[in-house]
PDB file of C-alpha atoms in Angstrom:
ATOM      1  CA  UNK Z   1      77.325-159.590  12.976  1.00 89.00           C
ATOM      2  CA  UNK Z   2      74.304-157.540  14.059  1.00 91.00           C
ATOM      3  CA  UNK Z   3      72.128-155.777  11.478  1.00 90.00           C
ATOM      4  CA  UNK Z   4      69.686-152.982  12.226  1.00 87.00           C
ATOM      5  CA  UNK Z   5      67.851-150.133  10.541  1.00 85.00           C
ATOM      6  CA  UNK Z   6      67.279-146.593  11.838  1.00 83.00           C
ATOM      7  CA  UNK Z   7      63.808-145.201  12.378  1.00 81.00           C
ATOM      8  CA  UNK Z   8      64.351-141.619  11.190  1.00 81.00           C
ATOM      9  CA  UNK Z   9      66.545-141.990   8.109  1.00 82.00           C
ATOM     10  CA  UNK Z  10      66.025-145.624   7.111  1.00 83.00           C
ATOM     11  CA  UNK Z  11      69.744-146.489   6.949  1.00 88.00           C
ATOM     12  CA  UNK Z  12      70.958-150.075   7.294  1.00 89.00           C
ATOM     13  CA  UNK Z  13      73.914-150.792   9.622  1.00 91.00           C
ATOM     14  CA  UNK Z  14      76.147-153.808  10.130  1.00 93.00           C
ATOM     15  CA  UNK Z  15      77.827-154.028  13.515  1.00 95.00           C
ATOM     16  CA  UNK Z  16      80.694-156.474  13.942  1.00 95.00           C
ATOM     17  CA  UNK Z  17      80.273-157.949  17.423  1.00 94.00           C
ATOM     18  CA  UNK Z  18      83.942-158.973  17.619  1.00 95.00           C
ATOM     19  CA  UNK Z  19      85.550-155.552  17.212  1.00 95.00           C
ATOM     20  CA  UNK Z  20      82.377-153.380  17.461  1.00 95.00           C
ATOM     21  CA  UNK Z  21      83.112-151.727  14.118  1.00 97.00           C
ATOM     22  CA  UNK Z  22      80.070-150.206  12.396  1.00 96.00           C
ATOM     23  CA  UNK Z  23      79.398-150.190   8.654  1.00 95.00           C
ATOM     24  CA  UNK Z  24      76.738-147.891   7.222  1.00 94.00           C
ATOM     25  CA  UNK Z  25      75.234-149.614   4.165  1.00 90.00           C
ATOM     26  CA  UNK Z  26      73.241-146.554   3.205  1.00 88.00           C
ATOM     27  CA  UNK Z  27      69.597-145.624   3.121  1.00 87.00           C
ATOM     28  CA  UNK Z  28      67.336-148.496   2.066  1.00 83.00           C
ATOM     29  CA  UNK Z  29      63.905-147.227   3.130  1.00 80.00           C
ATOM     30  CA  UNK Z  30      61.880-144.221   4.255  1.00 77.00           C
ATOM     31  CA  UNK Z  31      61.603-142.643   7.646  1.00 75.00           C
ATOM     32  CA  UNK Z  32      59.492-144.622  10.070  1.00 71.00           C
ATOM     33  CA  UNK Z  33      60.231-148.154   8.858  1.00 72.00           C
ATOM     34  CA  UNK Z  34      61.442-150.815  11.255  1.00 72.00           C
ATOM     35  CA  UNK Z  35      61.748-154.573  11.760  1.00 81.00           C
ATOM     36  CA  UNK Z  36      64.453-156.946  10.481  1.00 86.00           C
ATOM     37  CA  UNK Z  37      63.569-160.626   9.968  1.00 89.00           C
ATOM     38  CA  UNK Z  38      65.909-163.590   9.252  1.00 89.00           C
ATOM     39  CA  UNK Z  39      65.609-166.637   7.021  1.00 91.00           C
ATOM     40  CA  UNK Z  40      67.816-169.745   7.212  1.00 89.00           C
ATOM     41  CA  UNK Z  41      69.850-168.951   4.119  1.00 90.00           C
ATOM     42  CA  UNK Z  42      72.005-166.046   5.331  1.00 91.00           C
ATOM     43  CA  UNK Z  43      69.326-163.551   4.408  1.00 92.00           C
ATOM     44  CA  UNK Z  44      67.495-160.914   6.387  1.00 92.00           C
ATOM     45  CA  UNK Z  45      64.437-158.936   5.309  1.00 91.00           C
ATOM     46  CA  UNK Z  46      63.058-155.499   5.971  1.00 88.00           C
ATOM     47  CA  UNK Z  47      60.565-153.281   4.244  1.00 87.00           C
ATOM     48  CA  UNK Z  48      59.498-149.738   3.457  1.00 83.00           C
ATOM     49  CA  UNK Z  49      56.361-147.824   4.332  1.00 81.00           C
ATOM     50  CA  UNK Z  50      55.302-148.165   0.666  1.00 81.00           C
ATOM     51  CA  UNK Z  51      55.308-151.966   0.801  1.00 83.00           C
ATOM     52  CA  UNK Z  52      58.676-152.780  -0.748  1.00 86.00           C
ATOM     53  CA  UNK Z  53      60.307-155.958   0.632  1.00 90.00           C
ATOM     54  CA  UNK Z  54      64.095-155.977   0.764  1.00 89.00           C
ATOM     55  CA  UNK Z  55      66.439-158.942   1.188  1.00 93.00           C
ATOM     56  CA  UNK Z  56      69.953-158.349   2.507  1.00 92.00           C
ATOM     57  CA  UNK Z  57      72.533-161.099   1.960  1.00 94.00           C
ATOM     58  CA  UNK Z  58      74.557-161.110   5.196  1.00 92.00           C
ATOM     59  CA  UNK Z  59      77.594-162.627   3.420  1.00 93.00           C
ATOM     60  CA  UNK Z  60      77.853-160.475   0.284  1.00 94.00           C
ATOM     61  CA  UNK Z  61      75.881-157.484   1.688  1.00 92.00           C
ATOM     62  CA  UNK Z  62      73.843-157.395  -1.527  1.00 92.00           C
ATOM     63  CA  UNK Z  63      70.502-155.606  -1.073  1.00 89.00           C
ATOM     64  CA  UNK Z  64      67.712-156.854  -3.335  1.00 91.00           C
ATOM     65  CA  UNK Z  65      64.232-155.381  -3.860  1.00 90.00           C
ATOM     66  CA  UNK Z  66      61.789-158.294  -4.014  1.00 91.00           C
ATOM     67  CA  UNK Z  67      58.797-156.161  -5.010  1.00 89.00           C
ATOM     68  CA  UNK Z  68      55.793-154.598  -3.348  1.00 86.00           C
ATOM     69  CA  UNK Z  69      53.463-156.458  -0.958  1.00 82.00           C
ATOM     70  CA  UNK Z  70      49.853-155.364  -0.333  1.00 71.00           C
ATOM     71  CA  UNK Z  71      49.955-153.428  -3.563  1.00 75.00           C
ATOM     72  CA  UNK Z  72      46.203-153.642  -4.211  1.00 74.00           C
ATOM     73  CA  UNK Z  73      44.266-150.796  -2.586  1.00 70.00           C
ATOM     74  CA  UNK Z  74      42.599-151.704   0.715  1.00 67.00           C
ATOM     75  CA  UNK Z  75      40.022-149.674   2.614  1.00 66.00           C
ATOM     76  CA  UNK Z  76      42.150-149.536   5.746  1.00 61.00           C
ATOM     77  CA  UNK Z  77      43.276-146.460   7.631  1.00 60.00           C
ATOM     78  CA  UNK Z  78      46.856-145.569   6.631  1.00 61.00           C
ATOM     79  CA  UNK Z  79      47.058-148.256   3.907  1.00 61.00           C
ATOM     80  CA  UNK Z  80      48.695-145.731   1.594  1.00 66.00           C
ATOM     81  CA  UNK Z  81      51.030-144.285   4.235  1.00 68.00           C
ATOM     82  CA  UNK Z  82      52.253-147.047   6.502  1.00 73.00           C
ATOM     83  CA  UNK Z  83      52.496-150.433   4.740  1.00 77.00           C
ATOM     84  CA  UNK Z  84      55.473-152.417   6.018  1.00 81.00           C
ATOM     85  CA  UNK Z  85      56.183-155.831   7.546  1.00 84.00           C
ATOM     86  CA  UNK Z  86      54.456-156.070  10.911  1.00 83.00           C
ATOM     87  CA  UNK Z  87      54.881-159.710  12.004  1.00 87.00           C
ATOM     88  CA  UNK Z  88      56.827-162.721  10.747  1.00 90.00           C
ATOM     89  CA  UNK Z  89      56.788-166.434  11.555  1.00 92.00           C
ATOM     90  CA  UNK Z  90      58.276-169.613  10.099  1.00 92.00           C
ATOM     91  CA  UNK Z  91      56.043-172.325   8.655  1.00 91.00           C
ATOM     92  CA  UNK Z  92      56.653-176.071   8.711  1.00 89.00           C
ATOM     93  CA  UNK Z  93      57.138-175.912   4.948  1.00 91.00           C
ATOM     94  CA  UNK Z  94      60.392-173.965   5.250  1.00 92.00           C
ATOM     95  CA  UNK Z  95      58.700-170.754   4.119  1.00 94.00           C
ATOM     96  CA  UNK Z  96      57.974-167.605   6.086  1.00 94.00           C
ATOM     97  CA  UNK Z  97      54.583-166.014   6.651  1.00 94.00           C
ATOM     98  CA  UNK Z  98      54.241-162.316   7.282  1.00 92.00           C
ATOM     99  CA  UNK Z  99      51.690-159.549   7.583  1.00 88.00           C
ATOM    100  CA  UNK Z 100      51.920-155.868   6.718  1.00 83.00           C
ATOM    101  CA  UNK Z 101      50.746-152.994   8.846  1.00 79.00           C
ATOM    102  CA  UNK Z 102      47.320-151.778   7.673  1.00 75.00           C
ATOM    103  CA  UNK Z 103      46.654-154.717   5.390  1.00 78.00           C
ATOM    104  CA  UNK Z 104      44.298-157.655   5.888  1.00 81.00           C
ATOM    105  CA  UNK Z 105      46.510-159.981   3.831  1.00 86.00           C
ATOM    106  CA  UNK Z 106      48.770-162.830   4.900  1.00 91.00           C
ATOM    107  CA  UNK Z 107      51.851-163.351   2.703  1.00 93.00           C
ATOM    108  CA  UNK Z 108      54.159-166.330   2.192  1.00 95.00           C
ATOM    109  CA  UNK Z 109      57.830-165.844   1.316  1.00 94.00           C
ATOM    110  CA  UNK Z 110      59.945-168.588  -0.269  1.00 94.00           C
ATOM    111  CA  UNK Z 111      63.613-168.031   0.681  1.00 92.00           C
ATOM    112  CA  UNK Z 112      64.780-170.345  -2.117  1.00 93.00           C
ATOM    113  CA  UNK Z 113      63.153-168.458  -4.966  1.00 93.00           C
ATOM    114  CA  UNK Z 114      63.165-165.134  -3.063  1.00 90.00           C
ATOM    115  CA  UNK Z 115      59.564-164.505  -4.055  1.00 92.00           C
ATOM    116  CA  UNK Z 116      56.398-163.925  -2.046  1.00 92.00           C
ATOM    117  CA  UNK Z 117      52.665-164.347  -2.630  1.00 93.00           C
ATOM    118  CA  UNK Z 118      49.371-163.577  -0.945  1.00 92.00           C
ATOM    119  CA  UNK Z 119      47.913-166.733   0.622  1.00 93.00           C
ATOM    120  CA  UNK Z 120      44.986-165.645   2.793  1.00 91.00           C
ATOM    121  CA  UNK Z 121      42.909-162.777   4.142  1.00 87.00           C
ATOM    122  CA  UNK Z 122      42.899-162.218   7.908  1.00 84.00           C
ATOM    123  CA  UNK Z 123      39.968-159.825   7.803  1.00 77.00           C
ATOM    124  CA  UNK Z 124      37.452-160.455  10.627  1.00 71.00           C
ATOM    125  CA  UNK Z 125      34.516-162.727   9.787  1.00 68.00           C
ATOM    126  CA  UNK Z 126      31.082-163.333  11.298  1.00 66.00           C
ATOM    127  CA  UNK Z 127      29.940-160.987  14.042  1.00 65.00           C
ATOM    128  CA  UNK Z 128      33.096-158.897  13.696  1.00 62.00           C
ATOM    129  CA  UNK Z 129      33.047-158.554   9.927  1.00 64.00           C
ATOM    130  CA  UNK Z 130      31.956-154.896   9.946  1.00 59.00           C
ATOM    131  CA  UNK Z 131      34.024-153.645  12.866  1.00 59.00           C
ATOM    132  CA  UNK Z 132      36.270-150.615  12.203  1.00 55.00           C
ATOM    133  CA  UNK Z 133      39.522-151.089  10.275  1.00 54.00           C
ATOM    134  CA  UNK Z 134      41.733-153.716  11.893  1.00 63.00           C
ATOM    135  CA  UNK Z 135      45.439-154.359  12.380  1.00 67.00           C
ATOM    136  CA  UNK Z 136      47.019-157.823  12.806  1.00 69.00           C
ATOM    137  CA  UNK Z 137      49.162-158.024  15.930  1.00 75.00           C
ATOM    138  CA  UNK Z 138      51.131-161.238  15.743  1.00 84.00           C
ATOM    139  CA  UNK Z 139      50.630-164.732  14.362  1.00 90.00           C
ATOM    140  CA  UNK Z 140      52.118-168.177  14.895  1.00 94.00           C
ATOM    141  CA  UNK Z 141      51.532-171.821  13.828  1.00 95.00           C
ATOM    142  CA  UNK Z 142      50.689-174.583  16.276  1.00 95.00           C
ATOM    143  CA  UNK Z 143      51.864-178.215  15.981  1.00 94.00           C
ATOM    144  CA  UNK Z 144      48.961-178.974  13.614  1.00 94.00           C
ATOM    145  CA  UNK Z 145      49.949-176.152  11.276  1.00 93.00           C
ATOM    146  CA  UNK Z 146      46.962-174.049  12.287  1.00 95.00           C
ATOM    147  CA  UNK Z 147      47.605-170.308  12.336  1.00 95.00           C
ATOM    148  CA  UNK Z 148      46.715-168.373  15.495  1.00 94.00           C
ATOM    149  CA  UNK Z 149      46.602-164.608  15.243  1.00 91.00           C
ATOM    150  CA  UNK Z 150      45.365-161.500  17.013  1.00 87.00           C
ATOM    151  CA  UNK Z 151      43.348-158.665  15.476  1.00 82.00           C
ATOM    152  CA  UNK Z 152      42.851-155.241  17.035  1.00 76.00           C
ATOM    153  CA  UNK Z 153      42.253-151.634  16.099  1.00 66.00           C
ATOM    154  CA  UNK Z 154      45.157-149.240  15.784  1.00 57.00           C
ATOM    155  CA  UNK Z 155      43.727-147.318  18.720  1.00 52.00           C
ATOM    156  CA  UNK Z 156      43.289-149.007  22.114  1.00 49.00           C
ATOM    157  CA  UNK Z 157      39.707-147.953  22.780  1.00 49.00           C
ATOM    158  CA  UNK Z 158      37.879-150.692  24.668  1.00 46.00           C
ATOM    159  CA  UNK Z 159      34.652-151.023  22.720  1.00 49.00           C
ATOM    160  CA  UNK Z 160      33.562-153.839  20.334  1.00 50.00           C
ATOM    161  CA  UNK Z 161      36.301-154.100  17.740  1.00 49.00           C
ATOM    162  CA  UNK Z 162      38.702-152.038  19.829  1.00 61.00           C
ATOM    163  CA  UNK Z 163      40.014-154.754  22.103  1.00 75.00           C
ATOM    164  CA  UNK Z 164      42.312-157.594  20.982  1.00 80.00           C
ATOM    165  CA  UNK Z 165      40.518-160.540  19.415  1.00 82.00           C
ATOM    166  CA  UNK Z 166      42.076-164.018  19.085  1.00 88.00           C
ATOM    167  CA  UNK Z 167      41.443-166.130  15.961  1.00 90.00           C
ATOM    168  CA  UNK Z 168      42.669-169.442  14.645  1.00 93.00           C
ATOM    169  CA  UNK Z 169      42.700-170.269  10.947  1.00 94.00           C
ATOM    170  CA  UNK Z 170      43.455-173.636   9.299  1.00 95.00           C
ATOM    171  CA  UNK Z 171      43.765-171.999   5.904  1.00 93.00           C
ATOM    172  CA  UNK Z 172      46.329-174.538   4.636  1.00 92.00           C
ATOM    173  CA  UNK Z 173      43.576-177.207   4.811  1.00 92.00           C
ATOM    174  CA  UNK Z 174      40.749-175.064   3.497  1.00 92.00           C
ATOM    175  CA  UNK Z 175      39.350-173.981   6.844  1.00 92.00           C
ATOM    176  CA  UNK Z 176      37.798-170.663   7.792  1.00 90.00           C
ATOM    177  CA  UNK Z 177      38.866-168.259  10.577  1.00 88.00           C
ATOM    178  CA  UNK Z 178      37.427-169.123  13.996  1.00 90.00           C
ATOM    179  CA  UNK Z 179      36.932-166.468  16.658  1.00 87.00           C
ATOM    180  CA  UNK Z 180      38.392-167.784  19.944  1.00 89.00           C
ATOM    181  CA  UNK Z 181      37.547-164.858  22.213  1.00 84.00           C
ATOM    182  CA  UNK Z 182      39.019-161.581  23.400  1.00 82.00           C
ATOM    183  CA  UNK Z 183      42.362-161.233  25.182  1.00 84.00           C
ATOM    184  CA  UNK Z 184      41.581-160.586  28.853  1.00 80.00           C
ATOM    185  CA  UNK Z 185      38.998-161.507  31.454  1.00 77.00           C
ATOM    186  CA  UNK Z 186      35.739-160.109  32.833  1.00 73.00           C
ATOM    187  CA  UNK Z 187      37.540-157.245  34.576  1.00 79.00           C
ATOM    188  CA  UNK Z 188      40.240-156.226  32.140  1.00 77.00           C
ATOM    189  CA  UNK Z 189      40.884-156.566  28.430  1.00 74.00           C
ATOM    190  CA  UNK Z 190      43.950-155.939  26.302  1.00 76.00           C
ATOM    191  CA  UNK Z 191      44.176-153.276  23.613  1.00 69.00           C
ATOM    192  CA  UNK Z 192      47.892-153.208  22.701  1.00 70.00           C
ATOM    193  CA  UNK Z 193      50.053-156.235  21.816  1.00 76.00           C
ATOM    194  CA  UNK Z 194      53.553-156.561  20.385  1.00 78.00           C
ATOM    195  CA  UNK Z 195      54.075-160.273  19.705  1.00 81.00           C
ATOM    196  CA  UNK Z 196      52.654-163.747  20.130  1.00 88.00           C
ATOM    197  CA  UNK Z 197      54.570-167.033  20.528  1.00 91.00           C
ATOM    198  CA  UNK Z 198      53.870-170.716  21.070  1.00 93.00           C
ATOM    199  CA  UNK Z 199      55.898-173.455  22.774  1.00 94.00           C
ATOM    200  CA  UNK Z 200      56.343-177.161  22.024  1.00 92.00           C
ATOM    201  CA  UNK Z 201      53.254-177.957  24.104  1.00 94.00           C
ATOM    202  CA  UNK Z 202      51.062-175.626  22.019  1.00 94.00           C
ATOM    203  CA  UNK Z 203      50.768-173.088  24.811  1.00 95.00           C
ATOM    204  CA  UNK Z 204      50.199-169.643  23.301  1.00 93.00           C
ATOM    205  CA  UNK Z 205      51.934-166.632  24.832  1.00 91.00           C
ATOM    206  CA  UNK Z 206      50.854-163.016  24.224  1.00 86.00           C
TER     207      UNK Z 206
END
């Protein structure tokens, strides 16, 4: 079956791909929420603009509120208006790591206990520490379990802090974020990114 949410009313739908029948499971979130993310235990996750994380059991269709992520006030534009899951990736430990829009935090979700916790801050360091409020735009682990992620402003203005910056962060081994450069070349830089991915050869795709 295929599960999706709607942008305007926040309803959850189940579509049977065999007979194309559609089941409306009701409103689970506010207007403007999006993104559905799977685990490996017949569960999918979505969220609300207020930070609630929901788990939907694809077998029983039970919808469970797991609590609020990024609940502590952050000095980021739209923190109080637009806080939902932005990006999601699997770790080698069988857990899932996700970020929220307009939050500097990285969260880890355990599908066995159905709980999540804050594990790191992805706020810029060093020369970029005081740049305007940032948004994480994708993250992924390499074969050494080092996290690679992109930080950019919500707007796409090409000035320091406005273009997409690439970092790597070995936080699981006590490392600190390392700035790896901007996304682009001497003639053109990137200011809007949807996802990042990595292949078995540790080649990063943006």
